[in-house]
JSON list of C-alpha atoms in Angstrom, two decimals:
[
{"chain": "A", "resi": 177, "resn": "UNK", "atom": "CA", "xyz": [-120.53, -149.97, 38.51]},
{"chain": "A", "resi": 178, "resn": "UNK", "atom": "CA", "xyz": [-122.87, -150.84, 41.35]},
{"chain": "A", "resi": 179, "resn": "UNK", "atom": "CA", "xyz": [-124.26, -154.37, 41.33]},
{"chain": "A", "resi": 180, "resn": "UNK", "atom": "CA", "xyz": [-127.92, -154.68, 42.25]},
{"chain": "A", "resi": 181, "resn": "UNK", "atom": "CA", "xyz": [-128.51, -157.70, 44.48]},
{"chain": "A", "resi": 182, "resn": "UNK", "atom": "CA", "xyz": [-132.08, -157.19, 45.67]},
{"chain": "A", "resi": 183, "resn": "UNK", "atom": "CA", "xyz": [-135.41, -155.83, 44.42]},
{"chain": "A", "resi": 184, "resn": "UNK", "atom": "CA", "xyz": [-135.18, -153.05, 47.04]},
{"chain": "A", "resi": 185, "resn": "UNK", "atom": "CA", "xyz": [-131.77, -151.92, 45.71]},
{"chain": "A", "resi": 186, "resn": "UNK", "atom": "CA", "xyz": [-133.19, -151.90, 42.19]},
{"chain": "A", "resi": 187, "resn": "UNK", "atom": "CA", "xyz": [-136.11, -149.69, 43.26]},
{"chain": "A", "resi": 188, "resn": "UNK", "atom": "CA", "xyz": [-133.76, -147.25, 44.98]},
{"chain": "A", "resi": 189, "resn": "UNK", "atom": "CA", "xyz": [-131.54, -147.08, 41.88]},
{"chain": "A", "resi": 190, "resn": "UNK", "atom": "CA", "xyz": [-134.35, -146.36, 39.41]},
{"chain": "A", "resi": 191, "resn": "UNK", "atom": "CA", "xyz": [-136.11, -143.80, 41.64]},
{"chain": "A", "resi": 192, "resn": "UNK", "atom": "CA", "xyz": [-133.25, -141.35, 41.21]},
{"chain": "A", "resi": 193, "resn": "UNK", "atom": "CA", "xyz": [-133.96, -138.23, 39.13]},
{"chain": "A", "resi": 194, "resn": "UNK", "atom": "CA", "xyz": [-130.55, -138.86, 37.53]},
{"chain": "A", "resi": 195, "resn": "UNK", "atom": "CA", "xyz": [-130.59, -140.99, 34.40]},
{"chain": "A", "resi": 196, "resn": "UNK", "atom": "CA", "xyz": [-129.90, -144.58, 35.49]},
{"chain": "A", "resi": 197, "resn": "UNK", "atom": "CA", "xyz": [-129.25, -147.36, 32.98]},
{"chain": "A", "resi": 198, "resn": "UNK", "atom": "CA", "xyz": [-129.66, -150.91, 34.24]},
{"chain": "A", "resi": 199, "resn": "UNK", "atom": "CA", "xyz": [-127.68, -153.62, 32.47]},
{"chain": "A", "resi": 200, "resn": "UNK", "atom": "CA", "xyz": [-129.47, -156.93, 32.95]},
{"chain": "A", "resi": 201, "resn": "UNK", "atom": "CA", "xyz": [-126.98, -159.79, 32.68]},
{"chain": "A", "resi": 202, "resn": "UNK", "atom": "CA", "xyz": [-125.79, -163.11, 34.14]},
{"chain": "A", "resi": 203, "resn": "UNK", "atom": "CA", "xyz": [-122.45, -164.81, 34.81]},
{"chain": "A", "resi": 204, "resn": "UNK", "atom": "CA", "xyz": [-123.23, -167.68, 32.43]},
{"chain": "A", "resi": 205, "resn": "UNK", "atom": "CA", "xyz": [-124.16, -165.42, 29.49]},
{"chain": "A", "resi": 206, "resn": "UNK", "atom": "CA", "xyz": [-121.48, -165.40, 26.77]},
{"chain": "A", "resi": 207, "resn": "UNK", "atom": "CA", "xyz": [-122.85, -162.21, 25.16]},
{"chain": "A", "resi": 208, "resn": "UNK", "atom": "CA", "xyz": [-122.69, -160.55, 28.60]},
{"chain": "A", "resi": 209, "resn": "UNK", "atom": "CA", "xyz": [-119.06, -161.59, 28.96]},
{"chain": "A", "resi": 210, "resn": "UNK", "atom": "CA", "xyz": [-118.38, -160.11, 25.50]},
{"chain": "A", "resi": 211, "resn": "UNK", "atom": "CA", "xyz": [-119.28, -156.59, 26.73]},
{"chain": "A", "resi": 212, "resn": "UNK", "atom": "CA", "xyz": [-117.45, -156.87, 30.08]},
{"chain": "A", "resi": 213, "resn": "UNK", "atom": "CA", "xyz": [-114.02, -155.69, 28.80]},
{"chain": "A", "resi": 214, "resn": "UNK", "atom": "CA", "xyz": [-115.25, -152.36, 27.41]},
{"chain": "A", "resi": 215, "resn": "UNK", "atom": "CA", "xyz": [-118.13, -151.48, 29.74]},
{"chain": "A", "resi": 216, "resn": "UNK", "atom": "CA", "xyz": [-115.83, -149.80, 32.34]},
{"chain": "A", "resi": 217, "resn": "UNK", "atom": "CA", "xyz": [-114.54, -147.42, 29.63]},
{"chain": "A", "resi": 218, "resn": "UNK", "atom": "CA", "xyz": [-118.08, -146.73, 28.45]},
{"chain": "A", "resi": 219, "resn": "UNK", "atom": "CA", "xyz": [-119.17, -146.09, 32.03]},
{"chain": "A", "resi": 220, "resn": "UNK", "atom": "CA", "xyz": [-116.33, -143.61, 32.51]},
{"chain": "A", "resi": 221, "resn": "UNK", "atom": "CA", "xyz": [-117.12, -141.83, 29.23]},
{"chain": "A", "resi": 222, "resn": "UNK", "atom": "CA", "xyz": [-120.76, -141.33, 30.28]},
{"chain": "A", "resi": 223, "resn": "UNK", "atom": "CA", "xyz": [-120.18, -140.76, 34.02]},
{"chain": "A", "resi": 224, "resn": "UNK", "atom": "CA", "xyz": [-121.17, -137.09, 33.84]},
{"chain": "A", "resi": 225, "resn": "UNK", "atom": "CA", "xyz": [-124.51, -137.90, 32.15]},
{"chain": "A", "resi": 226, "resn": "UNK", "atom": "CA", "xyz": [-125.78, -141.16, 33.65]},
{"chain": "A", "resi": 227, "resn": "UNK", "atom": "CA", "xyz": [-125.29, -143.93, 36.18]},
{"chain": "A", "resi": 228, "resn": "UNK", "atom": "CA", "xyz": [-124.85, -147.55, 35.08]},
{"chain": "A", "resi": 229, "resn": "UNK", "atom": "CA", "xyz": [-125.96, -150.36, 37.37]},
{"chain": "A", "resi": 230, "resn": "UNK", "atom": "CA", "xyz": [-125.62, -154.09, 36.83]},
{"chain": "A", "resi": 231, "resn": "UNK", "atom": "CA", "xyz": [-128.60, -156.34, 37.53]},
{"chain": "A", "resi": 232, "resn": "UNK", "atom": "CA", "xyz": [-127.84, -160.07, 37.80]},
{"chain": "A", "resi": 233, "resn": "UNK", "atom": "CA", "xyz": [-130.98, -161.75, 36.47]},
{"chain": "A", "resi": 234, "resn": "UNK", "atom": "CA", "xyz": [-130.29, -164.86, 38.53]},
{"chain": "A", "resi": 235, "resn": "UNK", "atom": "CA", "xyz": [-129.85, -162.94, 41.79]},
{"chain": "A", "resi": 236, "resn": "UNK", "atom": "CA", "xyz": [-132.93, -160.76, 41.33]},
{"chain": "A", "resi": 237, "resn": "UNK", "atom": "CA", "xyz": [-135.12, -162.81, 38.99]},
{"chain": "A", "resi": 238, "resn": "UNK", "atom": "CA", "xyz": [-138.34, -161.17, 40.17]},
{"chain": "A", "resi": 239, "resn": "UNK", "atom": "CA", "xyz": [-137.06, -157.80, 38.98]},
{"chain": "A", "resi": 240, "resn": "UNK", "atom": "CA", "xyz": [-136.24, -159.24, 35.56]},
{"chain": "A", "resi": 241, "resn": "UNK", "atom": "CA", "xyz": [-139.75, -160.67, 35.27]},
{"chain": "A", "resi": 242, "resn": "UNK", "atom": "CA", "xyz": [-141.39, -157.44, 36.43]},
{"chain": "A", "resi": 243, "resn": "UNK", "atom": "CA", "xyz": [-139.33, -155.48, 33.90]},
{"chain": "A", "resi": 244, "resn": "UNK", "atom": "CA", "xyz": [-140.19, -157.97, 31.13]},
{"chain": "A", "resi": 245, "resn": "UNK", "atom": "CA", "xyz": [-136.55, -158.81, 30.39]},
{"chain": "A", "resi": 246, "resn": "UNK", "atom": "CA", "xyz": [-136.58, -161.67, 27.89]},
{"chain": "A", "resi": 247, "resn": "UNK", "atom": "CA", "xyz": [-132.98, -161.65, 26.66]},
{"chain": "A", "resi": 248, "resn": "UNK", "atom": "CA", "xyz": [-129.64, -160.61, 28.08]},
{"chain": "A", "resi": 249, "resn": "UNK", "atom": "CA", "xyz": [-127.70, -158.46, 28.08]},
{"chain": "A", "resi": 250, "resn": "UNK", "atom": "CA", "xyz": [-130.49, -155.89, 28.08]},
{"chain": "A", "resi": 251, "resn": "UNK", "atom": "CA", "xyz": [-130.17, -152.17, 28.73]},
{"chain": "A", "resi": 252, "resn": "UNK", "atom": "CA", "xyz": [-133.05, -150.18, 30.24]},
{"chain": "A", "resi": 253, "resn": "UNK", "atom": "CA", "xyz": [-132.91, -146.46, 31.07]},
{"chain": "A", "resi": 254, "resn": "UNK", "atom": "CA", "xyz": [-134.88, -145.06, 34.01]},
{"chain": "A", "resi": 255, "resn": "UNK", "atom": "CA", "xyz": [-135.43, -141.74, 35.72]},
{"chain": "A", "resi": 256, "resn": "UNK", "atom": "CA", "xyz": [-137.72, -140.96, 38.65]},
{"chain": "A", "resi": 257, "resn": "UNK", "atom": "CA", "xyz": [-138.93, -144.56, 38.65]},
{"chain": "A", "resi": 258, "resn": "UNK", "atom": "CA", "xyz": [-140.08, -144.45, 35.03]},
{"chain": "A", "resi": 259, "resn": "UNK", "atom": "CA", "xyz": [-138.70, -146.43, 32.14]},
{"chain": "A", "resi": 260, "resn": "UNK", "atom": "CA", "xyz": [-137.55, -144.06, 29.41]},
{"chain": "A", "resi": 261, "resn": "UNK", "atom": "CA", "xyz": [-136.16, -146.33, 26.71]},
{"chain": "A", "resi": 262, "resn": "UNK", "atom": "CA", "xyz": [-134.73, -149.83, 26.34]},
{"chain": "A", "resi": 263, "resn": "UNK", "atom": "CA", "xyz": [-132.24, -151.71, 24.18]},
{"chain": "A", "resi": 264, "resn": "UNK", "atom": "CA", "xyz": [-133.32, -155.33, 24.17]},
{"chain": "A", "resi": 265, "resn": "UNK", "atom": "CA", "xyz": [-132.77, -158.00, 21.55]},
{"chain": "A", "resi": 266, "resn": "UNK", "atom": "CA", "xyz": [-131.27, -161.45, 21.29]},
{"chain": "A", "resi": 267, "resn": "UNK", "atom": "CA", "xyz": [-128.22, -160.32, 19.33]},
{"chain": "A", "resi": 268, "resn": "UNK", "atom": "CA", "xyz": [-124.73, -159.69, 20.67]},
{"chain": "A", "resi": 269, "resn": "UNK", "atom": "CA", "xyz": [-124.32, -155.99, 21.29]},
{"chain": "A", "resi": 270, "resn": "UNK", "atom": "CA", "xyz": [-121.31, -154.05, 20.07]},
{"chain": "A", "resi": 271, "resn": "UNK", "atom": "CA", "xyz": [-119.73, -151.14, 21.89]},
{"chain": "A", "resi": 272, "resn": "UNK", "atom": "CA", "xyz": [-121.00, -148.80, 19.16]},
{"chain": "A", "resi": 273, "resn": "UNK", "atom": "CA", "xyz": [-124.58, -150.06, 19.54]},
{"chain": "A", "resi": 274, "resn": "UNK", "atom": "CA", "xyz": [-124.40, -149.64, 23.32]},
{"chain": "A", "resi": 275, "resn": "UNK", "atom": "CA", "xyz": [-123.00, -146.11, 23.02]},
{"chain": "A", "resi": 276, "resn": "UNK", "atom": "CA", "xyz": [-125.70, -145.23, 20.46]},
{"chain": "A", "resi": 277, "resn": "UNK", "atom": "CA", "xyz": [-128.33, -146.46, 22.92]},
{"chain": "A", "resi": 278, "resn": "UNK", "atom": "CA", "xyz": [-126.79, -144.45, 25.78]},
{"chain": "A", "resi": 279, "resn": "UNK", "atom": "CA", "xyz": [-126.77, -141.34, 23.57]},
{"chain": "A", "resi": 280, "resn": "UNK", "atom": "CA", "xyz": [-130.46, -141.90, 22.84]},
{"chain": "A", "resi": 281, "resn": "UNK", "atom": "CA", "xyz": [-131.21, -142.40, 26.54]},
{"chain": "A", "resi": 282, "resn": "UNK", "atom": "CA", "xyz": [-129.43, -139.14, 27.37]},
{"chain": "A", "resi": 283, "resn": "UNK", "atom": "CA", "xyz": [-131.46, -137.31, 24.69]},
{"chain": "A", "resi": 284, "resn": "UNK", "atom": "CA", "xyz": [-134.75, -138.69, 25.99]},
{"chain": "A", "resi": 285, "resn": "UNK", "atom": "CA", "xyz": [-133.83, -137.79, 29.58]},
{"chain": "A", "resi": 286, "resn": "UNK", "atom": "CA", "xyz": [-132.80, -134.25, 28.62]},
{"chain": "A", "resi": 287, "resn": "UNK", "atom": "CA", "xyz": [-136.03, -133.73, 26.68]},
{"chain": "A", "resi": 288, "resn": "UNK", "atom": "CA", "xyz": [-137.99, -134.51, 29.85]},
{"chain": "A", "resi": 289, "resn": "UNK", "atom": "CA", "xyz": [-136.06, -131.89, 31.81]},
{"chain": "A", "resi": 290, "resn": "UNK", "atom": "CA", "xyz": [-137.00, -129.06, 29.44]}
]
């Protein structure tokens, strides 16, 4: 998974016509660490349908503010520079919840292509 380290990199990532899901997280976040072990498997399972990118909220804080990210980890799906759907709450996220969100993001993206 690519790690976004600047606002410019973030803009390039979300401008793609391909479905791109940004995971907003930080090194100090225990709920972020909770998802780390299974995210590579999730990324591989969805590789044909979307691109995952990691956004460190400490490294690119301006992006987090612009995107109105209040809690982490947060998942936001983009295509062609537009936000499609987001999964944001203060609760720890399970693999099943993340996969359900990614399925929803894929459905929304596909509906726009029709």
